[in-house]
mmCIF file of C-alpha atoms in Angstrom:
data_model
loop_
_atom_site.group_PDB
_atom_site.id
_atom_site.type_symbol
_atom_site.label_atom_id
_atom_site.label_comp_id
_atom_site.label_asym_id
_atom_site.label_seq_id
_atom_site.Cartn_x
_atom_site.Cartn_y
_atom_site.Cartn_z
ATOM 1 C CA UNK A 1 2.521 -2.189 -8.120
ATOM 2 C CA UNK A 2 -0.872 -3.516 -8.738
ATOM 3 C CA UNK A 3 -3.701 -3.784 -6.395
ATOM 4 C CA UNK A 4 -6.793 -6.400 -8.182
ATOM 5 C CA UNK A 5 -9.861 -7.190 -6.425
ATOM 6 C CA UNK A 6 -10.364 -11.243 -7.345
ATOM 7 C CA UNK A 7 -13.715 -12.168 -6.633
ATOM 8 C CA UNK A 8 -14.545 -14.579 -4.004
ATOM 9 C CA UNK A 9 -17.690 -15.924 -2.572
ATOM 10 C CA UNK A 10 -16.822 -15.271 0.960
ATOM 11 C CA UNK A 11 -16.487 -12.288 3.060
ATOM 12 C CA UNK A 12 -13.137 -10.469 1.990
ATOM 13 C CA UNK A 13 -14.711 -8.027 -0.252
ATOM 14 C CA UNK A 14 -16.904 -6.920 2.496
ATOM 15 C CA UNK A 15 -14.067 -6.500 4.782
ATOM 16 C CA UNK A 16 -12.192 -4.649 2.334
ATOM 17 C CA UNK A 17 -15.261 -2.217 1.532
ATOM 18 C CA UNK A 18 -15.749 -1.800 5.182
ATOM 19 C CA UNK A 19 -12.329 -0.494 5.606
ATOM 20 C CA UNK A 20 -12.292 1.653 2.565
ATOM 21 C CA UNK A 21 -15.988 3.194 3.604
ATOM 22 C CA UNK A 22 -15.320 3.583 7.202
ATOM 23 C CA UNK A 23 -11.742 5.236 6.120
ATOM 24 C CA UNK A 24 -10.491 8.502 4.817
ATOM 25 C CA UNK A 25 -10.164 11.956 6.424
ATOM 26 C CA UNK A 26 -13.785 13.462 7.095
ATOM 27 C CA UNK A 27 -13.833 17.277 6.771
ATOM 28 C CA UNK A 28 -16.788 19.437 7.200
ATOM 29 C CA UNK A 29 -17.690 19.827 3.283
ATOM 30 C CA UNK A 30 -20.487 21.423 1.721
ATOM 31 C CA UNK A 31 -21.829 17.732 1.452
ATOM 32 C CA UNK A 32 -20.102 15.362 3.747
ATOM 33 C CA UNK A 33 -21.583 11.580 4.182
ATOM 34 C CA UNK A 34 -22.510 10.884 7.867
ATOM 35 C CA UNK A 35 -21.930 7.348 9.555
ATOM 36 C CA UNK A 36 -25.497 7.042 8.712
ATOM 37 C CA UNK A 37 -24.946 7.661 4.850
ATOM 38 C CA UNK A 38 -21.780 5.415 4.971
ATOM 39 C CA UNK A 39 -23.601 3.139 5.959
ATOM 40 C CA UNK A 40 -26.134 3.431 4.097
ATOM 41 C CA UNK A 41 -23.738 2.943 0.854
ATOM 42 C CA UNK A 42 -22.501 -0.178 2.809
ATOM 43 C CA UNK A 43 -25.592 -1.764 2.849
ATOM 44 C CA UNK A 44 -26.169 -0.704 -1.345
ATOM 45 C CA UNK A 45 -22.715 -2.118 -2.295
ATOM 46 C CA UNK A 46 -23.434 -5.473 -0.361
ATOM 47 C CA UNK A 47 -26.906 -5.409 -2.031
ATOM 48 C CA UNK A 48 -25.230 -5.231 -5.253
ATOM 49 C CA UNK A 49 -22.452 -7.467 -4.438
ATOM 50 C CA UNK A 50 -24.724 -10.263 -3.348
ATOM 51 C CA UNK A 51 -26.821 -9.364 -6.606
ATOM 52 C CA UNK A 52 -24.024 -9.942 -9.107
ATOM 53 C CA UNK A 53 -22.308 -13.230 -9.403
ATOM 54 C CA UNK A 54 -19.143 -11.685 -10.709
ATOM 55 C CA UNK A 55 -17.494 -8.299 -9.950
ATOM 56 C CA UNK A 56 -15.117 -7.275 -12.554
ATOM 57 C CA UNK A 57 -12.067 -8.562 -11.913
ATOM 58 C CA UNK A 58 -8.813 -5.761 -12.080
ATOM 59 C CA UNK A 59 -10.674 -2.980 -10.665
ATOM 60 C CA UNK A 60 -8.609 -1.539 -8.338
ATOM 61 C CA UNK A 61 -9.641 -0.580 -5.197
ATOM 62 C CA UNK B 1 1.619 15.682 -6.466
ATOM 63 C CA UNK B 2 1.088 18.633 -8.866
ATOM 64 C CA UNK B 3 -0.132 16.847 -11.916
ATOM 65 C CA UNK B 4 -3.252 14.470 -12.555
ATOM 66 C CA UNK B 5 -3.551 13.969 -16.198
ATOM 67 C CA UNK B 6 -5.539 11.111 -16.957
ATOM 68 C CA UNK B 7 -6.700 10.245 -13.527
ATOM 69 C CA UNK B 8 -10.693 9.921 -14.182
ATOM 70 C CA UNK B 9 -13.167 11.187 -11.100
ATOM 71 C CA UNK B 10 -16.155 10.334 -10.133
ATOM 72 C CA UNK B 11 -18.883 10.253 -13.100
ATOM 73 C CA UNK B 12 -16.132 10.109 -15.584
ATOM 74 C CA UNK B 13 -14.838 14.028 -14.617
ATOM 75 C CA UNK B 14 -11.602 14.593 -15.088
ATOM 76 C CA UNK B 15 -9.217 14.754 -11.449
ATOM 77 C CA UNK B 16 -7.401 18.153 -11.800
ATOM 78 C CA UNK B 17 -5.336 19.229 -8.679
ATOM 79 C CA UNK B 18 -6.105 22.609 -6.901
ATOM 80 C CA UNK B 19 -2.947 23.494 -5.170
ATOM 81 C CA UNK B 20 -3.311 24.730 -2.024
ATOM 82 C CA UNK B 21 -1.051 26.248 1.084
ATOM 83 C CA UNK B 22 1.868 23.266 1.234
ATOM 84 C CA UNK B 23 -0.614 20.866 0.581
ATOM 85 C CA UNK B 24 -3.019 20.142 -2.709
ATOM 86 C CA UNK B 25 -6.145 18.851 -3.003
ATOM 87 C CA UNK B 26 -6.913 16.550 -6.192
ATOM 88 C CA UNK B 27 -10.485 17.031 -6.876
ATOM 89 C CA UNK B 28 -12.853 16.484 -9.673
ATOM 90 C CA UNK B 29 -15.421 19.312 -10.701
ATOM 91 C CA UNK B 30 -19.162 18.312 -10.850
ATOM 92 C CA UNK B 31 -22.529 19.740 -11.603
ATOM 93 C CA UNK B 32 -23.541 20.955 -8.147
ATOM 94 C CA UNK B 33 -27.126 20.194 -9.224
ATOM 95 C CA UNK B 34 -26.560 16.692 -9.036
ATOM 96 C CA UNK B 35 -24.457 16.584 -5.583
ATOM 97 C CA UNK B 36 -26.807 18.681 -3.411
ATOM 98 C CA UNK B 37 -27.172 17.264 -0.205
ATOM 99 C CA UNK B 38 -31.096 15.662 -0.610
ATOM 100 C CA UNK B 39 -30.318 14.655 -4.131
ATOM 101 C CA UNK B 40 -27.066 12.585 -3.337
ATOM 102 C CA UNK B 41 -28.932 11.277 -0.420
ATOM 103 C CA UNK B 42 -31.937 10.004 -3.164
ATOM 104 C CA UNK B 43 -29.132 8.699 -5.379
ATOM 105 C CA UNK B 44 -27.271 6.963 -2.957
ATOM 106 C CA UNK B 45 -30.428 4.881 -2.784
ATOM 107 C CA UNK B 46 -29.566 3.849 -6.363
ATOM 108 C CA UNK B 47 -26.820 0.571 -5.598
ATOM 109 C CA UNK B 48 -25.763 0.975 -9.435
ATOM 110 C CA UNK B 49 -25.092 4.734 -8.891
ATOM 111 C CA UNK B 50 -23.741 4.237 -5.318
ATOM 112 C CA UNK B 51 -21.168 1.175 -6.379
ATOM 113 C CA UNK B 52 -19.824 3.415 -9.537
ATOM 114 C CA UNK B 53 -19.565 6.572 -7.461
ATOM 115 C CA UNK B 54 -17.428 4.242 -4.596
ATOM 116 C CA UNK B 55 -15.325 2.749 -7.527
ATOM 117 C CA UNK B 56 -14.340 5.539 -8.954
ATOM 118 C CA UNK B 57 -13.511 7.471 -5.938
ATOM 119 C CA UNK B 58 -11.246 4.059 -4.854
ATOM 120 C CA UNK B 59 -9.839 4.164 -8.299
ATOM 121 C CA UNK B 60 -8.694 7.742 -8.446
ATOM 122 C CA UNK B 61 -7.190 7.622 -4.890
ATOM 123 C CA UNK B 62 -5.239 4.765 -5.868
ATOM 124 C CA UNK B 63 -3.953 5.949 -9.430
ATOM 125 C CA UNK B 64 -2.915 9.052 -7.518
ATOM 126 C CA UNK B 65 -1.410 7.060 -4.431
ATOM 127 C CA UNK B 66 0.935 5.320 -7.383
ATOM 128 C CA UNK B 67 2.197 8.589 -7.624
ATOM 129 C CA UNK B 68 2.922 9.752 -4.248
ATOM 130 C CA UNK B 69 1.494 10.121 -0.994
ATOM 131 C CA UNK B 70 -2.313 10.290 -0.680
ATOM 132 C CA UNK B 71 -4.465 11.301 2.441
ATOM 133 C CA UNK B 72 -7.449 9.902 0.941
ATOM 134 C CA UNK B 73 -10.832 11.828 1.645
ATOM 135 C CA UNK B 74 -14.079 10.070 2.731
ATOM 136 C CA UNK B 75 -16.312 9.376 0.016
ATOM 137 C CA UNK B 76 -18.690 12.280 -1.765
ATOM 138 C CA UNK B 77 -17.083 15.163 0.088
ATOM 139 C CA UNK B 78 -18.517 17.907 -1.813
ATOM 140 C CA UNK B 79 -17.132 21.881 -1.510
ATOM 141 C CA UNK B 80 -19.365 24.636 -3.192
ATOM 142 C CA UNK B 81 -16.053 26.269 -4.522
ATOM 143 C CA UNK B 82 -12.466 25.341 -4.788
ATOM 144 C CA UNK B 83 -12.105 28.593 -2.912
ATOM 145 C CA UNK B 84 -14.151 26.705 0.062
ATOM 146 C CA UNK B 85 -12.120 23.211 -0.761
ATOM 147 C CA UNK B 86 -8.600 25.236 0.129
ATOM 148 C CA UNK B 87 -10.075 27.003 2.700
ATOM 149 C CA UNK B 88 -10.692 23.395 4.399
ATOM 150 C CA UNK B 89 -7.254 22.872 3.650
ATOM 151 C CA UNK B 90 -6.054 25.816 5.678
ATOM 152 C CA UNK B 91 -8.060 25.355 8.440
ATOM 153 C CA UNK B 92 -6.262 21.555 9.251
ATOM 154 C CA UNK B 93 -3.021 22.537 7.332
ATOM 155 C CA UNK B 94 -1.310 21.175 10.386
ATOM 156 C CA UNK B 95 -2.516 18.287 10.858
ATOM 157 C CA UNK B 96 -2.786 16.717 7.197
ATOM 158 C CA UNK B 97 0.391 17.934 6.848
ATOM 159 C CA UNK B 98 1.885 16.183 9.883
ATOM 160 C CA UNK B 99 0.004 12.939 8.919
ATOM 161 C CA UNK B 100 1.063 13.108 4.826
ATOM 162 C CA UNK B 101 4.422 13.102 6.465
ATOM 163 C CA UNK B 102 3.317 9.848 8.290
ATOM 164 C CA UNK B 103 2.512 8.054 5.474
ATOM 165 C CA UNK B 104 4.624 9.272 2.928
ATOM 166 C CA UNK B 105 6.925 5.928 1.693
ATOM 167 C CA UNK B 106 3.898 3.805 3.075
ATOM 168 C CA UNK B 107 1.183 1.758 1.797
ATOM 169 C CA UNK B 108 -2.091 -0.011 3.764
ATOM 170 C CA UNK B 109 -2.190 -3.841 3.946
ATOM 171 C CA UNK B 110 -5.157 -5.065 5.086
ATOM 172 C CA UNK B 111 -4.888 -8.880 5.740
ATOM 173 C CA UNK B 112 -7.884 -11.236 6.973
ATOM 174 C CA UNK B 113 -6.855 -14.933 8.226
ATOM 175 C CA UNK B 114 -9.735 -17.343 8.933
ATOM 176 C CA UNK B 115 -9.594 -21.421 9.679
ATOM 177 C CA UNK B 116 -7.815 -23.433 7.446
ATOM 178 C CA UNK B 117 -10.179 -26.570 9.032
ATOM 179 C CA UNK B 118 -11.596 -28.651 6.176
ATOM 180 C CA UNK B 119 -15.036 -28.950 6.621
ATOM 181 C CA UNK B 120 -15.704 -32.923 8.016
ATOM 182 C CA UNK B 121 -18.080 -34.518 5.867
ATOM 183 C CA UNK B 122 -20.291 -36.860 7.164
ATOM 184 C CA UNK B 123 -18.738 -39.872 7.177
ATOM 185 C CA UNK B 124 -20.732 -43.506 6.777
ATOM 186 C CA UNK B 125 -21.470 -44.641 9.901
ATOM 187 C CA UNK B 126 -21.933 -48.501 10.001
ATOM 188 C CA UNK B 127 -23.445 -47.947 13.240
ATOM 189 C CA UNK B 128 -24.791 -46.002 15.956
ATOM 190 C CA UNK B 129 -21.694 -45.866 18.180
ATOM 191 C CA UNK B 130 -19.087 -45.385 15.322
ATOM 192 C CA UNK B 131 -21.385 -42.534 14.341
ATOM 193 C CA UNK B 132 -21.127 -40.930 18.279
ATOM 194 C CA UNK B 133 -17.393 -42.094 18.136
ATOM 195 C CA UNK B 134 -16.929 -40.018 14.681
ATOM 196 C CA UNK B 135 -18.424 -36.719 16.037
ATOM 197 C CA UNK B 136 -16.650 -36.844 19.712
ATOM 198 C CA UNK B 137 -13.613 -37.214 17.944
ATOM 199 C CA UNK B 138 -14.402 -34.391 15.254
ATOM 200 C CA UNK B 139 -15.774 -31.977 17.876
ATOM 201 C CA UNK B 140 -11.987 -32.786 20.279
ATOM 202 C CA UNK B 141 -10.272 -32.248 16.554
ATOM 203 C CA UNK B 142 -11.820 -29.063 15.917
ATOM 204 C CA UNK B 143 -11.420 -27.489 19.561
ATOM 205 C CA UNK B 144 -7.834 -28.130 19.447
ATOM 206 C CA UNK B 145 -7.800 -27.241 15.774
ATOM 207 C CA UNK B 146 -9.174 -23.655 16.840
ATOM 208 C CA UNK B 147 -6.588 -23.492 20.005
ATOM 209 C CA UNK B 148 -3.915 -23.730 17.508
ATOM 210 C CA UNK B 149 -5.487 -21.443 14.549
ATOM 211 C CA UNK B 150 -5.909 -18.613 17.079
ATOM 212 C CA UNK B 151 -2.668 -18.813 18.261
ATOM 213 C CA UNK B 152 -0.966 -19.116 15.087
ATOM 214 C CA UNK B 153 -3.375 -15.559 13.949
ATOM 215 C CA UNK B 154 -2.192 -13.571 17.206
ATOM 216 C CA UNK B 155 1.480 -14.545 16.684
ATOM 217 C CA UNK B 156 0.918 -13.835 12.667
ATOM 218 C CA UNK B 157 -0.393 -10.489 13.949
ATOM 219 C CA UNK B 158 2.323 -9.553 15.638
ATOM 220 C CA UNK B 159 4.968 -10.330 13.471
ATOM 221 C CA UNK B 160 2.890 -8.192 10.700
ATOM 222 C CA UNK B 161 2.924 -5.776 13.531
ATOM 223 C CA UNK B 162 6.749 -5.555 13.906
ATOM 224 C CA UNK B 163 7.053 -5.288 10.352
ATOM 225 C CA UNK B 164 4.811 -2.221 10.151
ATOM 226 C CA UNK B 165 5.012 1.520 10.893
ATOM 227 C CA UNK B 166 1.593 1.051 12.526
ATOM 228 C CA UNK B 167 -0.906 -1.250 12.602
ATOM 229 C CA UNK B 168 -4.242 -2.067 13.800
ATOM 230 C CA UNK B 169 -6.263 -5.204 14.998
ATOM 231 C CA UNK B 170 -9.809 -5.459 15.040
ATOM 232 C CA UNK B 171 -11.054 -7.398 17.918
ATOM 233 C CA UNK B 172 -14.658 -6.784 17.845
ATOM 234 C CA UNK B 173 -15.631 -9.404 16.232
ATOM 235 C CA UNK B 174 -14.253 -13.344 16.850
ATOM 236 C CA UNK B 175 -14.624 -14.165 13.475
ATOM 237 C CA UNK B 176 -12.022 -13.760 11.392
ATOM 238 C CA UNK B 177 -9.275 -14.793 13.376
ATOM 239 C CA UNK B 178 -7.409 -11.683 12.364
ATOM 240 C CA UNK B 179 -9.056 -8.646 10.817
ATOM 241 C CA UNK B 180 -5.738 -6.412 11.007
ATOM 242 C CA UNK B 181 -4.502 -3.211 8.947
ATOM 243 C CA UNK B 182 -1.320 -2.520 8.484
ATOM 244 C CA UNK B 183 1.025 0.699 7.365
ATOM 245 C CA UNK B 184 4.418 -0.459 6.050
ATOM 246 C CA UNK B 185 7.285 1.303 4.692
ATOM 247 C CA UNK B 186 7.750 0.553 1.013
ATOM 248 C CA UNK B 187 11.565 -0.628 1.863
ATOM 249 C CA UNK B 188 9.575 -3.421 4.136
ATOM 250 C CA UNK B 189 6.938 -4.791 2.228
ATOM 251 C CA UNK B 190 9.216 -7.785 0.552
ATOM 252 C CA UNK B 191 9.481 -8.860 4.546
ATOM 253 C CA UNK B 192 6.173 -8.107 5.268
ATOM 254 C CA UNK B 193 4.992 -10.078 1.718
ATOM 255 C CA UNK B 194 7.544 -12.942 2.598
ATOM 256 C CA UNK B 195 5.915 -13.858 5.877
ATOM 257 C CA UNK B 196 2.470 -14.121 4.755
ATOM 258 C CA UNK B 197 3.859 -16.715 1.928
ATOM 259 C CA UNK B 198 5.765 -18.504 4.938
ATOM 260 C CA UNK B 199 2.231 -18.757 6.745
ATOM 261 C CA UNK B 200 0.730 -19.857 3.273
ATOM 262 C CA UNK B 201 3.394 -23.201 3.259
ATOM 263 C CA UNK B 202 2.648 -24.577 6.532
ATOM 264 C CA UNK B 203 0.707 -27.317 6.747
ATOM 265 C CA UNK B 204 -2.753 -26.631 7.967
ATOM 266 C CA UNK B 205 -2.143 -22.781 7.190
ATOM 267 C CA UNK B 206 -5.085 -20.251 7.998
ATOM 268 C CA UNK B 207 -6.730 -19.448 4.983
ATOM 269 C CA UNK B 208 -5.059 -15.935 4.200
ATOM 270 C CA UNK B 209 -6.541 -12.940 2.077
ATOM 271 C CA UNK B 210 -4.231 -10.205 1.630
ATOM 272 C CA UNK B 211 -5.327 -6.723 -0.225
ATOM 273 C CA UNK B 212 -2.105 -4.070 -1.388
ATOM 274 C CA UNK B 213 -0.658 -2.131 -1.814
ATOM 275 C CA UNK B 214 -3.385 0.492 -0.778
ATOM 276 C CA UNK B 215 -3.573 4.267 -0.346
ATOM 277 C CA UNK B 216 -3.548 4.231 3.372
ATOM 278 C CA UNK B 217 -7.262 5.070 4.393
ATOM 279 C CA UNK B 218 -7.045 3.664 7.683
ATOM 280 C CA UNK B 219 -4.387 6.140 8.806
ATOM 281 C CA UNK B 220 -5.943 9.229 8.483
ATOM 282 C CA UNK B 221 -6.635 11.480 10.901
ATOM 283 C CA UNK B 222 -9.957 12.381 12.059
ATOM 284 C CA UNK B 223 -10.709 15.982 12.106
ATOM 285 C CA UNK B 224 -14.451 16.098 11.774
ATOM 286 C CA UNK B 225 -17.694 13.888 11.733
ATOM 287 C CA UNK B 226 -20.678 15.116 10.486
ATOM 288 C CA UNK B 227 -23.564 14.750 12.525
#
């Protein structure tokens, strides 16, 4: 069972990363990222994805 | 899920797993100096930081999802104390329990289907009217085209849909023609697998993209949002 990320120039990775960011359980922690920090990361990771021409195929996600 | 050996956290810490009452919590310890509220907010500004921290959340969830069933936790969700971490864990015993039940034997699929239409290029145009002819009878190609591709991504939906212990369409946006999520039973995801292939043979297929196995983060329940 092996989950890869294959690089594309097109929207999928976004998608995925939006599901991944806007998932999960949220609990009150000690430090717990609002909508607004979530997407605040959004907006980094697309910054960096659009930055790099290749994201390192295998990582899993 | 008692053992995490191996499994490497956020900024390379170790996962360890802190049991807890009929439920554990795999969690990585950190230098609480570093994941104070304001200075994970000023990091998070950091895209470098931000995309390692994300990866290697994602990374851990899934090496320990390979093991067994995962409720995966939003990303950065810092506790003082593992004494405050299980004490989270008490308070929503019931429902984390109730929805690790849910998903145990399952995995997320999260499948994306846009247009298969080749892109028209410009043909040469000998003169003015075969050039208006040419674009009519591209514009009457596409809107039938599109007819057909929506159809063919509600019907896909569905049938993912039957194959699934739950799934989810997002609608909100036109564009892809299917944005859908999907938890399916281990026992189904040769079916599931075998009619995104079948869509993938047809002639004029819509253009598939197709990530899992995957912890199922869409299928968690929400117990709080922080303001």
């Amino acid at each position: 069972m092996t989950t890869t990320l294959e690089p594309r120039g097109d929207n999928t990775l976004v998608d995925l990363l939006d599901r991944l960011l806007a998932g999960g359980v949220v609990v009150a922690g000690d430090v717990t990222l609002s909508v607004a920090d979530i997407d605040l990361v959004r907006v980094r990771l697309l910054a960096l994805l659009t930055s790099v021409s290749t994201v390192t195929p295998g990582s899993a996600v | 899920m008692t053992d995490a050996r191996g499994v490497e956290g956020v900024i390379g810490a170790p996962v360890r797993v802190v049991p807890g009452p009929g439920l554990a919590l795999a969690v990585s310890d950190l230098p609480a100096e570093e994941f104070r509220d304001d200075v994970l907010s000023a990091r998070l500004a950091d895209e470098r930081w931000t995309a390692a921290l994300a990866l290697a959340h994602f990374d851990a969830i899934e090496t320990l999802f390979r093991a067994g069933p995962v409720l995966p936790l939003r990303l950065a969700t810092v506790f003082s104390s593992a004494e405050r971490a299980i004490a989270m864990l008490a308070t929503h015993h019931d429902r984390l329990s109730e929805a690790l039940v849910r998903v145990t034997g399952c995995a997320q699929w999260t499948v994306r289907a846009t247009a298969s239409a080749p892109r028209g290029t410009d043909a040469e145009a000998s003169s003015g009217t075969d050039y208006l002819r040419a674009v009519a009878a591209r514009r009457d190609d596409a809107v039938s085209r599109q007819a057909a591709d929506t159809a063919a991504a509600t019907e896909l939906h569905q049938t993912l849909a039957d194959l699934s212990v739950t799934a989810e369409r997002d609608t909100t946006s036109p564009s892809p023609l299917l944005s859908g999520v999907y938890l399916v039973r281990t026992e189904q995801s040769g079916r599931f697998q075998d009619v995104l292939s079948q869509v993938r043979e047809q002639p004029d297929a819509l253009t598939l993209d197709v990530r899992g196995p995957l912890a199922p983060y869409s299928f968690v329940p929400r117990l709080e949002e922080a303001a």
